PDB file of C-alpha atoms in Angstrom:
ATOM      1  CA  PHE A   1       0.000   0.000   0.000  1.00  0.00           C
ATOM      2  CA  GLY A   2       3.017   2.309   0.098  1.00  0.00           C
ATOM      3  CA  TYR A   3       2.940   2.695   3.894  1.00  0.00           C
ATOM      4  CA  SER A   4       5.594   1.121   6.085  1.00  0.00           C
ATOM      5  CA  LYS A   5       4.823   0.188   9.678  1.00  0.00           C
ATOM      6  CA  GLN A   6       6.566   3.396  10.726  1.00  0.00           C
ATOM      7  CA  TYR A   7       4.469   5.539   8.400  1.00  0.00           C
ATOM      8  CA  MET A   8       1.235   3.787   9.348  1.00  0.00           C
ATOM      9  CA  MET A   9       1.838   4.324  13.054  1.00  0.00           C
ATOM     10  CA  SER A  10       2.663   7.960  12.354  1.00  0.00           C
ATOM     11  CA  TYR A  11      -0.544   8.304  10.342  1.00  0.00           C
ATOM     12  CA  ILE A  12      -2.756   6.824  13.058  1.00  0.00           C
ATOM     13  CA  LEU A  13      -1.272   9.049  15.756  1.00  0.00           C
ATOM     14  CA  GLY A  14      -1.441  12.050  13.452  1.00  0.00           C
ATOM     15  CA  VAL A  15      -5.099  11.420  12.695  1.00  0.00           C
ATOM     16  CA  THR A  16      -5.795  11.273  16.428  1.00  0.00           C
ATOM     17  CA  VAL A  17      -4.476  14.808  16.837  1.00  0.00           C
ATOM     18  CA  VAL A  18      -6.150  16.065  13.661  1.00  0.00           C
ATOM     19  CA  SER A  19      -9.538  14.624  14.639  1.00  0.00           C
ATOM     20  CA  ALA A  20      -9.314  16.392  18.001  1.00  0.00           C
ATOM     21  CA  ILE A  21      -8.921  19.637  16.072  1.00  0.00           C
ATOM     22  CA  THR A  22     -11.386  19.223  13.222  1.00  0.00           C
ATOM     23  CA  THR A  23     -14.222  17.398  14.998  1.00  0.00           C
ATOM     24  CA  THR A  24     -16.748  20.001  16.102  1.00  0.00           C
ATOM     25  CA  MET A  25     -18.568  19.715  19.407  1.00  0.00           C
ATOM     26  CA  ARG A  26     -20.573  22.900  19.996  1.00  0.00           C
ATOM     27  CA  THR A  27     -22.609  22.922  16.800  1.00  0.00           C
ATOM     28  CA  THR A  28     -24.821  20.082  18.013  1.00  0.00           C
ATOM     29  CA  ASP A  29     -26.180  22.400  20.716  1.00  0.00           C
ATOM     30  CA  ILE A  30     -27.695  24.704  18.100  1.00  0.00           C
ATOM     31  CA  ALA A  31     -30.373  22.172  17.173  1.00  0.00           C
ATOM     32  CA  GLY A  32     -31.577  22.210  20.775  1.00  0.00           C
ATOM     33  CA  ASP A  33     -31.577  26.006  20.795  1.00  0.00           C
ATOM     34  CA  VAL A  34     -33.733  26.020  17.676  1.00  0.00           C
ATOM     35  CA  LEU A  35     -36.208  23.530  19.124  1.00  0.00           C
ATOM     36  CA  LYS A  36     -36.448  25.446  22.420  1.00  0.00           C
ATOM     37  CA  GLY A  37     -36.662  28.813  20.710  1.00  0.00           C
ATOM     38  CA  THR A  38     -33.611  30.160  22.505  1.00  0.00           C
ATOM     39  CA  VAL A  39     -31.833  30.549  19.164  1.00  0.00           C
ATOM     40  CA  VAL A  40     -33.262  34.075  19.045  1.00  0.00           C
ATOM     41  CA  ASN A  41     -30.779  35.015  21.763  1.00  0.00           C
ATOM     42  CA  TYR A  42     -28.015  34.797  19.186  1.00  0.00           C
ATOM     43  CA  LEU A  43     -29.727  37.415  17.051  1.00  0.00           C
ATOM     44  CA  ILE A  44     -29.394  40.150  19.684  1.00  0.00           C
ATOM     45  CA  LYS A  45     -25.682  39.663  20.311  1.00  0.00           C
ATOM     46  CA  PRO A  46     -23.324  42.400  19.034  1.00  0.00           C
ATOM     47  CA  ILE A  47     -21.332  39.820  17.066  1.00  0.00           C
ATOM     48  CA  SER A  48     -22.444  37.804  14.065  1.00  0.00           C
ATOM     49  CA  PHE A  49     -23.910  34.380  14.735  1.00  0.00           C
ATOM     50  CA  PHE A  50     -21.240  32.515  12.792  1.00  0.00           C
ATOM     51  CA  LYS A  51     -18.333  34.412  14.352  1.00  0.00           C
ATOM     52  CA  TYR A  52     -19.756  33.814  17.823  1.00  0.00           C
ATOM     53  CA  LEU A  53     -20.037  30.060  17.276  1.00  0.00           C
ATOM     54  CA  LEU A  54     -16.574  29.856  15.729  1.00  0.00           C
ATOM     55  CA  ALA A  55     -15.154  31.638  18.774  1.00  0.00           C
ATOM     56  CA  LYS A  56     -16.906  29.170  21.105  1.00  0.00           C
ATOM     57  CA  GLU A  57     -15.630  26.247  19.071  1.00  0.00           C
ATOM     58  CA  ALA A  58     -12.087  27.638  19.096  1.00  0.00           C
ATOM     59  CA  ALA A  59     -12.227  28.058  22.876  1.00  0.00           C
ATOM     60  CA  ASP A  60     -13.345  24.446  23.171  1.00  0.00           C
ATOM     61  CA  LYS A  61     -10.353  23.349  21.088  1.00  0.00           C
ATOM     62  CA  LEU A  62      -7.973  25.156  23.445  1.00  0.00           C
ATOM     63  CA  ILE A  63      -9.060  22.635  26.084  1.00  0.00           C
ATOM     64  CA  HIS A  64      -9.471  19.396  24.153  1.00  0.00           C
ATOM     65  CA  VAL A  65      -6.541  19.553  21.730  1.00  0.00           C
ATOM     66  CA  PRO A  66      -3.847  19.873  24.443  1.00  0.00           C
ATOM     67  CA  LEU A  67      -5.460  16.937  26.250  1.00  0.00           C
ATOM     68  CA  ALA A  68      -5.269  14.814  23.098  1.00  0.00           C
ATOM     69  CA  ILE A  69      -1.627  15.769  22.598  1.00  0.00           C
ATOM     70  CA  PHE A  70      -0.887  14.966  26.250  1.00  0.00           C
ATOM     71  CA  GLU A  71      -2.449  11.507  25.898  1.00  0.00           C
ATOM     72  CA  ILE A  72      -0.388  10.800  22.796  1.00  0.00           C
ATOM     73  CA  GLY A  73       2.690  12.073  24.615  1.00  0.00           C
ATOM     74  CA  LEU A  74       2.121   9.504  27.354  1.00  0.00           C
ATOM     75  CA  LEU A  75       1.798   6.806  24.704  1.00  0.00           C
ATOM     76  CA  LEU A  76       5.111   7.833  23.174  1.00  0.00           C
ATOM     77  CA  VAL A  77       6.857   7.897  26.555  1.00  0.00           C
ATOM     78  CA  PHE A  78       5.691   4.450  27.628  1.00  0.00           C
ATOM     79  CA  PHE A  79       5.755   2.537  24.338  1.00  0.00           C
ATOM     80  CA  HIS A  80       8.403   4.347  22.262  1.00  0.00           C
ATOM     81  CA  PRO A  81       6.796   3.605  18.882  1.00  0.00           C
ATOM     82  CA  LEU A  82       8.968   4.104  15.825  1.00  0.00           C
ATOM     83  CA  LEU A  83       7.542   7.164  14.094  1.00  0.00           C
ATOM     84  CA  TYR A  84       8.277   9.160  10.984  1.00  0.00           C
ATOM     85  CA  ILE A  85       8.909  12.796  11.923  1.00  0.00           C
ATOM     86  CA  PRO A  86       8.902  15.109   8.882  1.00  0.00           C
ATOM     87  CA  SER A  87      11.885  17.454   8.687  1.00  0.00           C
ATOM     88  CA  ASN A  88      10.482  19.556   5.852  1.00  0.00           C
ATOM     89  CA  ILE A  89       9.272  22.795   7.481  1.00  0.00           C
ATOM     90  CA  PRO A  90       6.957  23.810   4.590  1.00  0.00           C
ATOM     91  CA  LEU A  91       4.989  20.593   5.192  1.00  0.00           C
ATOM     92  CA  TYR A  92       4.025  21.876   8.637  1.00  0.00           C
ATOM     93  CA  LEU A  93       2.828  25.143   7.129  1.00  0.00           C
ATOM     94  CA  LEU A  94       0.715  23.231   4.619  1.00  0.00           C
ATOM     95  CA  PHE A  95      -0.555  21.051   7.477  1.00  0.00           C
ATOM     96  CA  PHE A  96      -1.646  24.103   9.460  1.00  0.00           C
ATOM     97  CA  LEU A  97      -3.521  25.474   6.467  1.00  0.00           C
ATOM     98  CA  SER A  98      -5.105  22.104   5.683  1.00  0.00           C
ATOM     99  CA  VAL A  99      -6.211  21.357   9.240  1.00  0.00           C
ATOM    100  CA  SER A 100      -7.632  24.874   9.623  1.00  0.00           C
ATOM    101  CA  MET A 101      -9.751  24.482   6.512  1.00  0.00           C
ATOM    102  CA  GLY A 102     -10.737  20.959   7.553  1.00  0.00           C
ATOM    103  CA  TRP A 103     -11.972  22.297  10.875  1.00  0.00           C
ATOM    104  CA  CYS A 104     -14.017  25.010   9.168  1.00  0.00           C
ATOM    105  CA  ILE A 105     -15.536  22.573   6.663  1.00  0.00           C
ATOM    106  CA  SER A 106     -16.496  20.200   9.469  1.00  0.00           C
ATOM    107  CA  PHE A 107     -17.919  23.124  11.450  1.00  0.00           C
ATOM    108  CA  PHE A 108     -20.119  24.467   8.663  1.00  0.00           C
ATOM    109  CA  ILE A 109     -21.429  21.044   7.610  1.00  0.00           C
ATOM    110  CA  SER A 110     -22.228  20.105  11.207  1.00  0.00           C
ATOM    111  CA  LEU A 111     -23.917  23.472  11.646  1.00  0.00           C
ATOM    112  CA  SER A 112     -26.024  22.884   8.538  1.00  0.00           C
ATOM    113  CA  LEU A 113     -27.202  19.583  10.018  1.00  0.00           C
ATOM    114  CA  SER A 114     -28.245  21.367  13.209  1.00  0.00           C
ATOM    115  CA  PHE A 115     -30.247  23.873  11.167  1.00  0.00           C
ATOM    116  CA  ILE A 116     -32.504  21.018  10.040  1.00  0.00           C
ATOM    117  CA  ALA A 117     -34.224  21.597  13.390  1.00  0.00           C
ATOM    118  CA  PHE A 118     -35.893  24.654  11.840  1.00  0.00           C
ATOM    119  CA  TRP A 119     -38.140  22.258   9.926  1.00  0.00           C
ATOM    120  CA  THR A 120     -38.258  19.033  11.948  1.00  0.00           C
ATOM    121  CA  THR A 121     -37.621  17.729  15.440  1.00  0.00           C
ATOM    122  CA  GLU A 122     -36.182  14.476  14.043  1.00  0.00           C
ATOM    123  CA  ILE A 123     -32.587  15.604  13.695  1.00  0.00           C
ATOM    124  CA  TRP A 124     -30.825  12.618  15.257  1.00  0.00           C
ATOM    125  CA  ALA A 125     -31.028  10.486  12.098  1.00  0.00           C
ATOM    126  CA  PRO A 126     -29.121  12.885   9.785  1.00  0.00           C
ATOM    127  CA  ARG A 127     -26.566  13.470  12.531  1.00  0.00           C
ATOM    128  CA  PHE A 128     -26.115   9.724  13.072  1.00  0.00           C
ATOM    129  CA  ILE A 129     -25.714   9.050   9.352  1.00  0.00           C
ATOM    130  CA  PHE A 130     -23.198  11.876   9.080  1.00  0.00           C
ATOM    131  CA  THR A 131     -21.145  10.474  11.967  1.00  0.00           C
ATOM    132  CA  VAL A 132     -21.132   6.970  10.488  1.00  0.00           C
ATOM    133  CA  VAL A 133     -20.132   8.220   7.041  1.00  0.00           C
ATOM    134  CA  VAL A 134     -17.325  10.357   8.459  1.00  0.00           C
ATOM    135  CA  SER A 135     -15.948   7.454  10.488  1.00  0.00           C
ATOM    136  CA  PHE A 136     -15.481   5.396   7.315  1.00  0.00           C
ATOM    137  CA  VAL A 137     -14.558   7.847   4.555  1.00  0.00           C
ATOM    138  CA  ALA A 138     -12.741  10.695   6.320  1.00  0.00           C
ATOM    139  CA  GLY A 139      -9.579   8.669   6.852  1.00  0.00           C
ATOM    140  CA  SER A 140      -9.827   8.131  10.588  1.00  0.00           C
ATOM    141  CA  LEU A 141      -9.410   4.349  10.285  1.00  0.00           C
ATOM    142  CA  PHE A 142      -6.812   4.110   7.512  1.00  0.00           C
ATOM    143  CA  PRO A 143      -5.148   6.278   4.832  1.00  0.00           C
ATOM    144  CA  LEU A 144      -7.602   6.710   1.997  1.00  0.00           C
ATOM    145  CA  ASP A 145      -4.933   6.365  -0.677  1.00  0.00           C
ATOM    146  CA  ILE A 146      -4.669   2.632   0.001  1.00  0.00           C
ATOM    147  CA  LEU A 147      -8.113   2.256  -1.595  1.00  0.00           C
ATOM    148  CA  PRO A 148      -8.497   1.511  -5.319  1.00  0.00           C
ATOM    149  CA  LYS A 149      -7.636   4.656  -7.250  1.00  0.00           C
ATOM    150  CA  PRO A 150     -11.116   5.189  -8.798  1.00  0.00           C
ATOM    151  CA  LEU A 151     -12.717   5.033  -5.341  1.00  0.00           C
ATOM    152  CA  TYR A 152     -10.023   7.302  -3.917  1.00  0.00           C
ATOM    153  CA  ILE A 153     -10.679   9.904  -6.615  1.00  0.00           C
ATOM    154  CA  VAL A 154     -14.426   9.748  -5.970  1.00  0.00           C
ATOM    155  CA  LEU A 155     -13.890  10.291  -2.244  1.00  0.00           C
ATOM    156  CA  LEU A 156     -11.717  13.336  -2.919  1.00  0.00           C
ATOM    157  CA  ALA A 157     -14.737  14.891  -4.628  1.00  0.00           C
ATOM    158  CA  THR A 158     -16.569  14.801  -1.278  1.00  0.00           C
ATOM    159  CA  PRO A 159     -15.803  17.001   1.754  1.00  0.00           C
ATOM    160  CA  PHE A 160     -14.986  14.138   4.117  1.00  0.00           C
ATOM    161  CA  PRO A 161     -11.315  13.385   3.268  1.00  0.00           C
ATOM    162  CA  TYR A 162     -10.449  16.973   4.141  1.00  0.00           C
ATOM    163  CA  PHE A 163     -11.451  16.420   7.770  1.00  0.00           C
ATOM    164  CA  PHE A 164      -8.740  13.926   8.771  1.00  0.00           C
ATOM    165  CA  TYR A 165      -6.953  12.352   5.822  1.00  0.00           C
ATOM    166  CA  ALA A 166      -5.732  15.413   3.926  1.00  0.00           C
ATOM    167  CA  PRO A 167      -3.974  17.225   6.808  1.00  0.00           C
ATOM    168  CA  THR A 168      -2.309  14.041   8.073  1.00  0.00           C
ATOM    169  CA  ALA A 169      -1.215  12.747   4.674  1.00  0.00           C
ATOM    170  CA  ILE A 170       0.098  16.164   3.658  1.00  0.00           C
ATOM    171  CA  VAL A 171       2.321  16.578   6.717  1.00  0.00           C
ATOM    172  CA  LEU A 172       3.681  13.058   6.220  1.00  0.00           C
ATOM    173  CA  GLY A 173       4.503  13.861   2.614  1.00  0.00           C
ATOM    174  CA  LYS A 174       2.129  11.163   1.332  1.00  0.00           C
ATOM    175  CA  ALA A 175      -0.306  13.503  -0.429  1.00  0.00           C
ATOM    176  CA  PRO A 176       0.236  16.484  -2.742  1.00  0.00           C
ATOM    177  CA  TRP A 177      -0.348  20.048  -1.629  1.00  0.00           C
ATOM    178  CA  THR A 178      -2.992  20.285  -4.360  1.00  0.00           C
ATOM    179  CA  LEU A 179      -5.426  18.688  -1.901  1.00  0.00           C
ATOM    180  CA  LEU A 180      -5.612  22.196  -0.459  1.00  0.00           C
ATOM    181  CA  ILE A 181      -7.530  23.187  -3.576  1.00  0.00           C
ATOM    182  CA  GLY A 182     -10.232  20.657  -2.715  1.00  0.00           C
ATOM    183  CA  SER A 183     -10.265  21.945   0.852  1.00  0.00           C
ATOM    184  CA  GLY A 184     -10.698  25.503  -0.372  1.00  0.00           C
ATOM    185  CA  ILE A 185     -13.542  24.561  -2.693  1.00  0.00           C
ATOM    186  CA  TRP A 186     -15.401  22.670   0.025  1.00  0.00           C
ATOM    187  CA  LEU A 187     -14.812  25.474   2.511  1.00  0.00           C
ATOM    188  CA  ILE A 188     -16.605  27.881   0.189  1.00  0.00           C
ATOM    189  CA  ILE A 189     -19.400  25.388  -0.516  1.00  0.00           C
ATOM    190  CA  SER A 190     -19.962  24.443   3.132  1.00  0.00           C
ATOM    191  CA  PHE A 191     -19.980  28.070   4.300  1.00  0.00           C
ATOM    192  CA  THR A 192     -22.368  29.113   1.542  1.00  0.00           C
ATOM    193  CA  LEU A 193     -24.677  26.186   2.327  1.00  0.00           C
ATOM    194  CA  ALA A 194     -24.701  26.855   6.073  1.00  0.00           C
ATOM    195  CA  ARG A 195     -25.370  30.555   5.567  1.00  0.00           C
ATOM    196  CA  PHE A 196     -28.166  29.862   3.072  1.00  0.00           C
ATOM    197  CA  ILE A 197     -29.908  27.347   5.362  1.00  0.00           C
ATOM    198  CA  TRP A 198     -29.509  29.677   8.357  1.00  0.00           C
ATOM    199  CA  GLN A 199     -31.038  32.665   6.558  1.00  0.00           C
ATOM    200  CA  LYS A 200     -33.886  30.583   5.158  1.00  0.00           C
ATOM    201  CA  GLY A 201     -34.540  28.961   8.533  1.00  0.00           C
ATOM    202  CA  ILE A 202     -34.596  32.266  10.403  1.00  0.00           C
ATOM    203  CA  LYS A 203     -37.086  33.730   7.930  1.00  0.00           C
ATOM    204  CA  GLU A 204     -39.472  30.827   8.438  1.00  0.00           C
ATOM    205  CA  PHE A 205     -38.781  30.471  12.136  1.00  0.00           C
ATOM    206  CA  SER A 206     -41.660  30.885  14.541  1.00  0.00           C
ATOM    207  CA  PHE A 207     -41.943  29.872  18.152  1.00  0.00           C
ATOM    208  CA  TYR A 208     -44.938  30.126  20.445  1.00  0.00           C
ATOM    209  CA  GLY A 209     -44.545  33.001  22.884  1.00  0.00           C
ATOM    210  CA  ILE A 210     -41.833  34.874  20.947  1.00  0.00           C
TER     211      ILE A 210
END
């Protein structure tokens, strides 16, 4: 598959860190706010709704990401796995850009799923399906480039590989920087979609007593 034991171990540990960064946690609360009607509280804040949620999500990462790194650090101390450590500094810059866009894509897609609550109370099913799909095709279990090339190309046309696979593979030098183009495209699409659904949902939103 083109991955040695050293590279594979490095990939798995790298994905663990990347997933701690790109997996969003706060957006799921928005569905509850919509159902309870408390979503209107966001409309009176002096900061835009999206910027406010991004700030909350970023604050959450400041807690969870260091914990994930600490746990991996303990693993390295006790088990001394043989890892591949990239020495090419530009790869780390590309990694930072890739993981930042992956986080934003994940954030906006998850937010769009929460906005479904504007029209139905049954929001658990789409969220569950999304979680299952991500677990298989985002690269959290294995590097996606070990799949047959036609399937790999198809997956790159979806937003999911840019959550976990792209940042990790890029920093390990196993994927081209051109994956950033796909990340950029899906960042624009996911933001546009989330903003469209939000604006449409707010226009149709009504809640007894408000």
